[in-house]
Tab-separated table of C-alpha atoms in Angstrom:
chain	number	residue	atom	x	y	z
V	1	MET	CA	1.998	16.229	21.860
V	2	ASN	CA	3.466	12.842	20.472
V	3	PHE	CA	5.598	12.754	17.156
V	4	LEU	CA	2.474	12.256	15.025
V	5	GLU	CA	0.523	15.196	16.674
V	6	GLU	CA	3.668	17.127	16.322
V	7	ARG	CA	3.671	16.274	12.820
V	8	ILE	CA	0.453	16.764	11.883
V	9	VAL	CA	0.454	20.283	13.702
V	10	LYS	CA	3.631	21.044	11.571
V	11	ASP	CA	2.486	19.716	7.907
V	12	GLY	CA	-1.278	18.760	8.320
V	13	VAL	CA	-3.562	21.140	6.529
V	14	ILE	CA	-7.089	22.143	7.817
V	15	LYS	CA	-9.821	22.439	5.243
V	16	ALA	CA	-13.365	23.685	5.891
V	17	GLY	CA	-16.095	20.988	6.581
V	18	ASN	CA	-13.841	19.201	8.873
V	19	VAL	CA	-11.432	17.874	6.083
V	20	LEU	CA	-7.424	17.384	7.661
V	21	LYS	CA	-5.321	16.797	4.814
V	22	VAL	CA	-2.205	14.743	5.808
V	23	ASP	CA	-1.521	14.036	2.281
V	24	SER	CA	2.108	15.351	2.251
V	25	PHE	CA	3.473	12.725	4.672
V	26	LEU	CA	0.709	9.812	5.220
V	27	ASN	CA	-1.397	9.365	2.087
V	28	HIS	CA	-0.059	10.147	-0.762
V	29	GLN	CA	3.338	11.312	-0.225
V	30	MET	CA	4.394	8.950	2.612
V	31	ASP	CA	7.348	9.612	5.278
V	32	ILE	CA	8.334	5.957	5.654
V	33	GLU	CA	10.627	7.160	8.410
V	34	LEU	CA	7.340	8.503	10.390
V	35	ILE	CA	5.654	5.634	9.522
V	36	ASP	CA	8.148	3.028	10.548
V	37	ARG	CA	8.349	5.058	14.076
V	38	MET	CA	4.405	4.352	14.151
V	39	GLY	CA	4.805	0.687	13.363
V	40	ALA	CA	7.412	0.664	16.720
V	41	GLU	CA	4.604	2.660	18.605
V	42	PHE	CA	1.736	0.127	17.772
V	43	LYS	CA	4.010	-2.831	18.683
V	44	ARG	CA	4.657	-0.982	22.232
V	45	ARG	CA	0.721	-0.380	22.487
V	46	PHE	CA	-0.027	-3.957	21.518
V	47	ALA	CA	2.845	-5.873	23.472
V	48	GLY	CA	1.841	-9.291	24.600
V	49	LYS	CA	-1.352	-9.583	22.087
V	50	PRO	CA	-0.841	-12.945	19.843
V	51	VAL	CA	-1.186	-10.898	16.536
V	52	ASN	CA	-0.315	-13.294	13.899
V	53	LYS	CA	-1.421	-11.291	10.886
V	54	ILE	CA	-2.505	-7.825	9.879
V	55	LEU	CA	-5.765	-6.663	8.008
V	56	THR	CA	-5.948	-3.298	6.002
V	57	ILE	CA	-7.809	-2.128	3.423
V	58	GLU	CA	-6.793	-0.400	0.071
V	59	ALA	CA	-5.132	1.705	-0.803
V	60	SER	CA	-4.049	4.342	1.889
V	61	GLY	CA	-3.489	1.602	4.697
V	62	ILE	CA	-1.800	-0.528	2.846
V	63	GLY	CA	1.675	1.077	2.783
V	64	ILE	CA	1.351	1.863	6.753
V	65	ALA	CA	0.256	-1.858	7.398
V	66	CYS	CA	3.387	-3.068	5.880
V	67	LEU	CA	5.597	-0.882	7.674
V	68	VAL	CA	4.108	-1.844	10.753
V	69	ALA	CA	4.003	-5.471	10.081
V	70	ARG	CA	7.605	-5.491	10.040
V	71	HIS	CA	7.470	-4.762	13.995
V	72	PHE	CA	5.314	-7.792	14.503
V	73	GLY	CA	6.802	-10.056	12.125
V	74	VAL	CA	3.427	-11.031	10.562
V	75	PRO	CA	2.203	-11.012	6.828
V	76	VAL	CA	-0.409	-8.338	5.784
V	77	VAL	CA	-3.901	-8.993	4.399
V	78	PHE	CA	-5.602	-6.285	2.410
V	79	ALA	CA	-9.042	-6.255	1.926
V	80	LYS	CA	-9.938	-5.249	-1.787
V	81	LYS	CA	-12.188	-2.508	-2.958
V	82	SER	CA	-13.824	-4.363	-5.916
V	83	GLN	CA	-14.178	-7.664	-7.736
V	84	SER	CA	-11.158	-8.506	-9.450
V	85	ILE	CA	-10.199	-11.350	-12.290
V	86	ASN	CA	-7.354	-12.354	-10.278
V	87	ILE	CA	-9.233	-13.017	-6.988
V	88	ASP	CA	-11.234	-16.299	-6.431
V	89	GLY	CA	-14.811	-16.588	-6.430
V	90	ASP	CA	-14.581	-17.454	-2.407
V	91	VAL	CA	-14.297	-14.621	-0.695
V	92	TYR	CA	-15.353	-12.769	2.363
V	93	THR	CA	-17.482	-9.373	1.745
V	94	ALA	CA	-18.679	-6.259	3.163
V	95	GLU	CA	-20.255	-3.008	2.426
V	96	VAL	CA	-18.403	0.157	3.252
V	97	GLU	CA	-19.304	3.622	2.749
V	98	SER	CA	-16.246	6.132	2.067
V	99	PHE	CA	-16.284	9.673	3.688
V	100	THR	CA	-13.601	10.765	1.698
V	101	HIS	CA	-14.850	9.928	-1.663
V	102	GLY	CA	-18.650	9.793	-0.940
V	103	ASN	CA	-19.346	6.638	-2.726
V	104	ARG	CA	-19.966	2.921	-1.196
V	105	ASN	CA	-17.574	-0.170	-2.199
V	106	THR	CA	-18.032	-3.617	-1.784
V	107	VAL	CA	-14.623	-4.859	-0.081
V	108	LEU	CA	-13.523	-8.292	-0.085
V	109	VAL	CA	-10.621	-10.917	1.187
V	110	SER	CA	-10.127	-14.244	0.074
V	111	LYS	CA	-11.217	-16.891	2.390
V	112	LYS	CA	-7.979	-18.485	1.668
V	113	TYR	CA	-6.072	-15.645	3.852
V	114	LEU	CA	-8.494	-15.383	6.974
V	115	ASN	CA	-9.108	-18.436	9.067
V	116	PRO	CA	-10.375	-19.118	12.440
V	117	GLU	CA	-6.925	-19.707	13.604
V	118	ASP	CA	-5.925	-15.989	13.057
V	119	HIS	CA	-5.736	-13.357	15.385
V	120	ILE	CA	-5.591	-9.917	13.801
V	121	LEU	CA	-4.629	-6.423	14.173
V	122	ILE	CA	-6.364	-4.162	11.973
V	123	ILE	CA	-4.438	-1.231	10.879
V	124	ASP	CA	-5.686	2.230	8.840
V	125	ASP	CA	-4.914	5.408	8.193
V	126	PHE	CA	-7.881	6.897	9.228
V	127	LEU	CA	-10.999	6.451	11.322
V	128	ALA	CA	-14.041	8.978	11.517
V	129	ASN	CA	-17.454	7.234	10.954
V	130	GLY	CA	-15.815	3.735	11.382
V	131	CYS	CA	-17.469	2.363	8.010
V	132	ALA	CA	-14.167	0.831	6.953
V	133	LEU	CA	-13.285	-0.752	10.149
V	134	GLN	CA	-16.775	-2.166	10.814
V	135	GLY	CA	-16.367	-3.598	7.536
V	136	LEU	CA	-13.176	-5.249	8.409
V	137	ILE	CA	-14.288	-6.693	11.930
V	138	SER	CA	-17.298	-8.296	9.947
V	139	ILE	CA	-14.891	-9.673	7.735
V	140	ILE	CA	-13.002	-11.178	10.593
V	141	LYS	CA	-15.939	-12.474	12.342
V	142	GLN	CA	-17.213	-14.290	8.805
V	143	ALA	CA	-13.767	-15.918	8.835
V	144	GLY	CA	-14.038	-16.857	12.777
V	145	ALA	CA	-10.892	-15.125	13.333
V	146	GLU	CA	-9.977	-13.057	16.673
V	147	VAL	CA	-9.927	-9.109	16.573
V	148	GLU	CA	-6.524	-8.579	18.837
V	149	GLY	CA	-6.935	-4.953	18.299
V	150	ILE	CA	-7.132	-2.111	16.122
V	151	GLY	CA	-4.324	0.329	15.246
V	152	ILE	CA	-5.127	3.948	13.465
V	153	ALA	CA	-2.904	6.745	12.735
V	154	VAL	CA	-5.537	9.493	12.869
V	155	GLU	CA	-8.938	9.416	14.447
V	156	LYS	CA	-11.492	12.093	13.996
V	157	GLY	CA	-12.548	12.098	17.966
V	158	PHE	CA	-15.548	14.436	17.348
V	159	GLN	CA	-17.301	11.910	14.773
V	160	SER	CA	-18.564	8.697	16.470
V	161	GLY	CA	-16.512	5.733	14.692
V	162	GLY	CA	-13.854	5.671	17.625
V	163	LYS	CA	-16.923	5.528	20.441
V	164	ILE	CA	-18.877	2.968	18.827
V	165	ILE	CA	-15.539	0.482	18.375
V	166	ARG	CA	-14.369	1.388	22.182
V	167	ASN	CA	-17.902	0.732	23.497
V	168	LEU	CA	-18.164	-2.562	21.456
V	169	GLY	CA	-14.998	-3.316	23.716
V	170	TYR	CA	-11.941	-3.420	21.209
V	171	GLN	CA	-8.555	-2.212	21.932
V	172	LEU	CA	-8.528	0.628	19.442
V	173	GLU	CA	-5.476	2.411	19.823
V	174	SER	CA	-5.200	5.804	17.852
V	175	LEU	CA	-1.701	7.525	17.558
V	176	ALA	CA	-3.555	11.088	17.139
V	177	ILE	CA	-7.111	11.910	18.031
V	178	VAL	CA	-8.524	15.082	16.811
V	179	GLU	CA	-10.868	16.658	19.078
V	180	GLY	CA	-11.684	19.723	16.923
V	181	MET	CA	-10.384	21.890	14.148
V	182	ASP	CA	-10.749	25.489	13.183
V	183	ALA	CA	-9.929	25.983	9.444
V	184	GLU	CA	-10.015	29.687	9.368
V	185	ALA	CA	-7.396	30.013	12.356
V	186	GLY	CA	-5.591	27.048	11.140
V	187	THR	CA	-5.873	25.226	14.493
V	188	ILE	CA	-6.111	21.528	16.002
V	189	GLN	CA	-7.041	20.329	19.247
V	190	PHE	CA	-6.004	16.564	20.381
V	191	ARG	CA	-7.377	14.286	22.840
V	192	PRO	CA	-4.820	14.069	25.536
V	193	GLN	CA	-3.195	10.676	25.790
V	194	ASP	CA	-0.753	8.598	28.217
V	195	GLU	CA	2.548	9.162	26.764
I	1	MET	CA	16.681	-19.272	-9.322
I	2	ASN	CA	16.470	-16.590	-6.987
I	3	PHE	CA	14.633	-16.142	-4.173
I	4	LEU	CA	11.477	-14.492	-5.617
I	5	GLU	CA	11.688	-17.210	-8.583
I	6	GLU	CA	11.559	-20.011	-6.201
I	7	ARG	CA	8.405	-18.936	-4.231
I	8	ILE	CA	7.027	-18.030	-7.524
I	9	VAL	CA	7.218	-21.837	-8.079
I	10	LYS	CA	6.222	-22.819	-4.425
I	11	ASP	CA	3.143	-20.537	-4.132
I	12	GLY	CA	2.377	-19.071	-7.493
I	13	VAL	CA	-0.745	-20.435	-9.178
I	14	ILE	CA	-0.823	-20.481	-13.100
I	15	LYS	CA	-4.013	-20.267	-14.606
I	16	ALA	CA	-5.458	-20.438	-18.344
I	17	GLY	CA	-4.722	-17.064	-20.223
I	18	ASN	CA	-1.505	-16.362	-18.815
I	19	VAL	CA	-2.336	-15.367	-15.365
I	20	LEU	CA	-0.413	-15.952	-12.357
I	21	LYS	CA	-1.438	-15.737	-9.466
I	22	VAL	CA	0.780	-14.656	-6.542
I	23	ASP	CA	-1.608	-13.225	-4.286
I	24	SER	CA	-0.906	-15.743	-1.376
I	25	PHE	CA	2.565	-13.637	-0.974
I	26	LEU	CA	2.749	-10.634	-2.811
I	27	ASN	CA	-0.582	-8.588	-3.694
I	28	HIS	CA	-3.469	-9.786	-1.375
I	29	GLN	CA	-1.407	-11.175	1.301
I	30	MET	CA	1.727	-9.952	1.637
I	31	ASP	CA	4.968	-11.908	2.801
I	32	ILE	CA	6.967	-8.793	4.668
I	33	GLU	CA	10.076	-10.698	5.020
I	34	LEU	CA	9.886	-11.823	1.264
I	35	ILE	CA	9.317	-8.084	0.287
I	36	ASP	CA	11.698	-6.629	2.712
I	37	ARG	CA	14.508	-8.757	1.235
I	38	MET	CA	13.003	-7.791	-2.320
I	39	GLY	CA	13.797	-4.302	-1.117
I	40	ALA	CA	17.327	-5.038	-0.281
I	41	GLU	CA	17.983	-6.522	-3.851
I	42	PHE	CA	16.691	-3.413	-5.121
I	43	LYS	CA	18.987	-1.530	-3.450
I	44	ARG	CA	21.631	-3.523	-4.398
I	45	ARG	CA	20.537	-3.250	-8.366
I	46	PHE	CA	20.236	0.237	-8.272
I	47	ALA	CA	23.503	1.140	-6.128
I	48	GLY	CA	25.134	4.496	-6.812
I	49	LYS	CA	22.138	5.692	-8.257
I	50	PRO	CA	21.001	9.263	-6.692
I	51	VAL	CA	17.315	8.349	-5.831
I	52	ASN	CA	15.654	10.562	-3.508
I	53	LYS	CA	12.039	9.278	-3.958
I	54	ILE	CA	10.052	6.517	-4.868
I	55	LEU	CA	7.035	6.351	-7.016
I	56	THR	CA	4.480	3.823	-7.253
I	57	ILE	CA	0.749	3.421	-8.022
I	58	GLU	CA	-1.752	2.164	-6.114
I	59	ALA	CA	-2.881	-0.194	-4.643
I	60	SER	CA	-0.795	-3.435	-4.935
I	61	GLY	CA	2.230	-1.228	-5.453
I	62	ILE	CA	2.225	0.994	-2.319
I	63	GLY	CA	3.411	-1.795	0.217
I	64	ILE	CA	5.982	-3.048	-1.798
I	65	ALA	CA	7.378	0.551	-2.425
I	66	CYS	CA	7.011	1.264	1.363
I	67	LEU	CA	9.360	-1.736	2.255
I	68	VAL	CA	11.825	-0.914	-0.888
I	69	ALA	CA	11.911	2.669	0.549
I	70	ARG	CA	13.119	1.764	4.014
I	71	HIS	CA	16.479	0.670	2.189
I	72	PHE	CA	17.086	3.679	0.157
I	73	GLY	CA	16.110	6.367	3.207
I	74	VAL	CA	13.506	7.892	0.896
I	75	PRO	CA	9.647	8.798	0.978
I	76	VAL	CA	7.220	6.903	-1.396
I	77	VAL	CA	4.736	8.633	-3.663
I	78	PHE	CA	1.774	6.411	-4.959
I	79	ALA	CA	-0.442	7.552	-7.880
I	80	LYS	CA	-3.929	7.609	-7.265
I	81	LYS	CA	-6.571	6.038	-9.440
I	82	SER	CA	-9.544	8.306	-9.593
I	83	GLN	CA	-10.259	12.090	-8.671
I	84	SER	CA	-10.704	12.375	-4.427
I	85	ILE	CA	-11.916	15.230	-2.704
I	86	ASN	CA	-8.616	15.048	-0.619
I	87	ILE	CA	-6.534	15.879	-3.609
I	88	ASP	CA	-5.941	19.295	-4.741
I	89	GLY	CA	-6.989	20.059	-8.299
I	90	ASP	CA	-3.174	20.744	-9.483
I	91	VAL	CA	-2.148	17.335	-10.514
I	92	TYR	CA	0.034	15.597	-13.080
I	93	THR	CA	-2.337	13.000	-14.884
I	94	ALA	CA	-1.999	10.047	-17.370
I	95	GLU	CA	-4.654	7.580	-18.830
I	96	VAL	CA	-3.335	3.975	-17.770
I	97	GLU	CA	-5.212	0.568	-18.959
I	98	SER	CA	-5.787	-2.294	-16.427
I	99	PHE	CA	-4.858	-5.532	-17.606
I	100	THR	CA	-6.039	-7.365	-14.488
I	101	HIS	CA	-9.345	-5.371	-14.310
I	102	GLY	CA	-9.964	-4.904	-18.113
I	103	ASN	CA	-10.640	-1.338	-17.560
I	104	ARG	CA	-9.267	2.013	-18.014
I	105	ASN	CA	-8.073	4.637	-15.305
I	106	THR	CA	-7.003	8.180	-14.783
I	107	VAL	CA	-3.924	7.961	-12.563
I	108	LEU	CA	-2.994	11.298	-11.002
I	109	VAL	CA	-0.240	13.244	-8.783
I	110	SER	CA	-0.277	16.132	-6.858
I	111	LYS	CA	2.215	18.519	-8.419
I	112	LYS	CA	3.452	19.093	-4.992
I	113	TYR	CA	5.096	15.892	-4.546
I	114	LEU	CA	7.024	15.975	-7.908
I	115	ASN	CA	9.290	18.519	-8.762
I	116	PRO	CA	12.452	18.842	-11.626
I	117	GLU	CA	14.948	18.116	-8.762
I	118	ASP	CA	13.715	14.780	-7.952
I	119	HIS	CA	15.374	11.485	-8.849
I	120	ILE	CA	12.838	8.869	-8.899
I	121	LEU	CA	12.907	5.031	-8.618
I	122	ILE	CA	9.426	3.348	-9.862
I	123	ILE	CA	8.311	0.300	-7.960
I	124	ASP	CA	5.815	-1.806	-9.242
I	125	ASP	CA	4.256	-5.271	-8.308
I	126	PHE	CA	3.732	-6.359	-11.759
I	127	LEU	CA	5.158	-5.255	-15.587
I	128	ALA	CA	3.053	-7.035	-18.454
I	129	ASN	CA	2.018	-4.685	-21.370
I	130	GLY	CA	3.703	-1.876	-19.450
I	131	CYS	CA	0.761	0.623	-19.525
I	132	ALA	CA	0.573	1.337	-16.160
I	133	LEU	CA	4.810	2.169	-16.159
I	134	GLN	CA	4.438	4.286	-19.076
I	135	GLY	CA	1.460	6.373	-17.251
I	136	LEU	CA	4.209	7.001	-14.431
I	137	ILE	CA	7.201	7.682	-16.410
I	138	SER	CA	4.653	10.365	-18.469
I	139	ILE	CA	3.766	11.851	-15.275
I	140	ILE	CA	7.544	11.973	-14.344
I	141	LYS	CA	8.554	13.782	-17.501
I	142	GLN	CA	5.383	16.266	-16.898
I	143	ALA	CA	7.514	17.430	-13.245
I	144	GLY	CA	10.477	17.494	-15.140
I	145	ALA	CA	11.856	14.848	-12.788
I	146	GLU	CA	14.449	12.344	-13.716
I	147	VAL	CA	13.797	8.653	-13.969
I	148	GLU	CA	16.961	6.969	-12.195
I	149	GLY	CA	15.234	3.112	-12.690
I	150	ILE	CA	12.488	0.945	-12.298
I	151	GLY	CA	12.099	-1.798	-10.264
I	152	ILE	CA	9.302	-4.888	-10.890
I	153	ALA	CA	8.715	-7.940	-8.861
I	154	VAL	CA	7.277	-10.137	-11.684
I	155	GLU	CA	7.629	-9.523	-15.258
I	156	LYS	CA	5.957	-11.321	-18.052
I	157	GLY	CA	8.938	-11.427	-20.334
I	158	PHE	CA	6.381	-12.783	-23.573
I	159	GLN	CA	4.417	-9.562	-23.109
I	160	SER	CA	5.997	-6.193	-24.788
I	161	GLY	CA	5.945	-3.825	-21.861
I	162	GLY	CA	9.743	-4.796	-20.645
I	163	LYS	CA	11.129	-4.809	-23.884
I	164	ILE	CA	10.065	-1.325	-24.856
I	165	ILE	CA	10.903	0.175	-21.623
I	166	ARG	CA	14.606	-1.155	-21.998
I	167	ASN	CA	14.445	-0.090	-25.759
I	168	LEU	CA	13.813	3.569	-24.382
I	169	GLY	CA	17.112	2.900	-22.374
I	170	TYR	CA	15.529	2.885	-19.128
I	171	GLN	CA	17.435	0.524	-16.293
I	172	LEU	CA	14.612	-1.796	-15.700
I	173	GLU	CA	15.183	-4.557	-13.009
I	174	SER	CA	12.826	-7.120	-12.651
I	175	LEU	CA	13.599	-9.452	-9.986
I	176	ALA	CA	11.692	-12.408	-11.546
I	177	ILE	CA	10.881	-12.383	-15.808
I	178	VAL	CA	8.444	-15.195	-16.715
I	179	GLU	CA	9.342	-16.572	-20.491
I	180	GLY	CA	6.217	-18.688	-20.356
I	181	MET	CA	4.032	-20.835	-18.563
I	182	ASP	CA	1.905	-24.280	-18.823
I	183	ALA	CA	-1.683	-23.869	-16.761
I	184	GLU	CA	-1.999	-27.411	-17.660
I	185	ALA	CA	1.053	-28.731	-16.264
I	186	GLY	CA	1.576	-26.024	-13.884
I	187	THR	CA	5.154	-25.078	-15.116
I	188	ILE	CA	6.777	-22.117	-15.609
I	189	GLN	CA	10.023	-20.819	-17.299
I	190	PHE	CA	12.056	-17.373	-16.028
I	191	ARG	CA	14.340	-15.616	-18.347
I	192	PRO	CA	17.928	-16.587	-16.918
I	193	GLN	CA	19.534	-13.488	-14.926
I	194	ASP	CA	23.187	-12.997	-13.265
I	195	GLU	CA	22.886	-13.462	-9.784
């Protein structure tokens, strides 16, 4: 097991309905040292990729993206989930369904911050059905920019999101891929990865 | 002028209605190097404070808080803006009005992540009327924890939030305090600070 898988076994909480709660270290309380280490690992996995910008989606992706971005020396752009009066009208948009919240959102990125010269690494905390990721990829395509890779903290390998994205030819690196969970026994299985 | 004031003069956009847009470097696209430097400056200004946790509020506070937290070696907890099925019911809550979005939100923090032993530094991107800050302070008080200080990137010094918080005796450090803006002339005045 790698460091993130070990932490999930130690502090993750498995709930009925295939819910994995990692809010003690990843998306409510955030262990900065752990996430900084994830940044170093993404830098290793995407070595040689000409990444000049990281794209993520609010809210829980932002902190991870910012700590990862330090390792790449690049800025972060985060997609916003609703129209704000502080965003100019000229935006790229996509429709995204949230598994966690059970609703649909329009996500948007100002056209000023994505352009055809950009080489984007997408970073997010969770990948399940892949809706958020598909929205971000759509936005990058609208901008004419390049997706250099996708870095995810925790992928639910038993849902279809990861498979679809890999089938499309993207380099998708998930630090922990959950193959199965048993809420009653409190056990979790990860997909084996090269160390 | 300090480094953040200089950046606001260079890349901030002043709009009618006292709107200052800093979304090219602070809260849509994020300049990680700049924010990391803000973290070092907050560490200097709160030197000697026994901070063991940083509290912020989603969404645009999270990235700043995470980069600041590295300088303190502490975890981040971010208050969430709506009830999620992934948060347990046992939460501290406060009502917060958003100047930017013109609506009211319930913000919440799980009781698991704030307790009476905590010494909290609050971090946020903007301070105007101080509603978000008052909500975070209320949540910290509900937990019986201590507010060690408040670090803000940009304060609108011509609104009442900062004055109220300082009158209450909190150490409030805003890296840039805007005293006035002229949208037509494109000029901005900062409150002088000790360097």
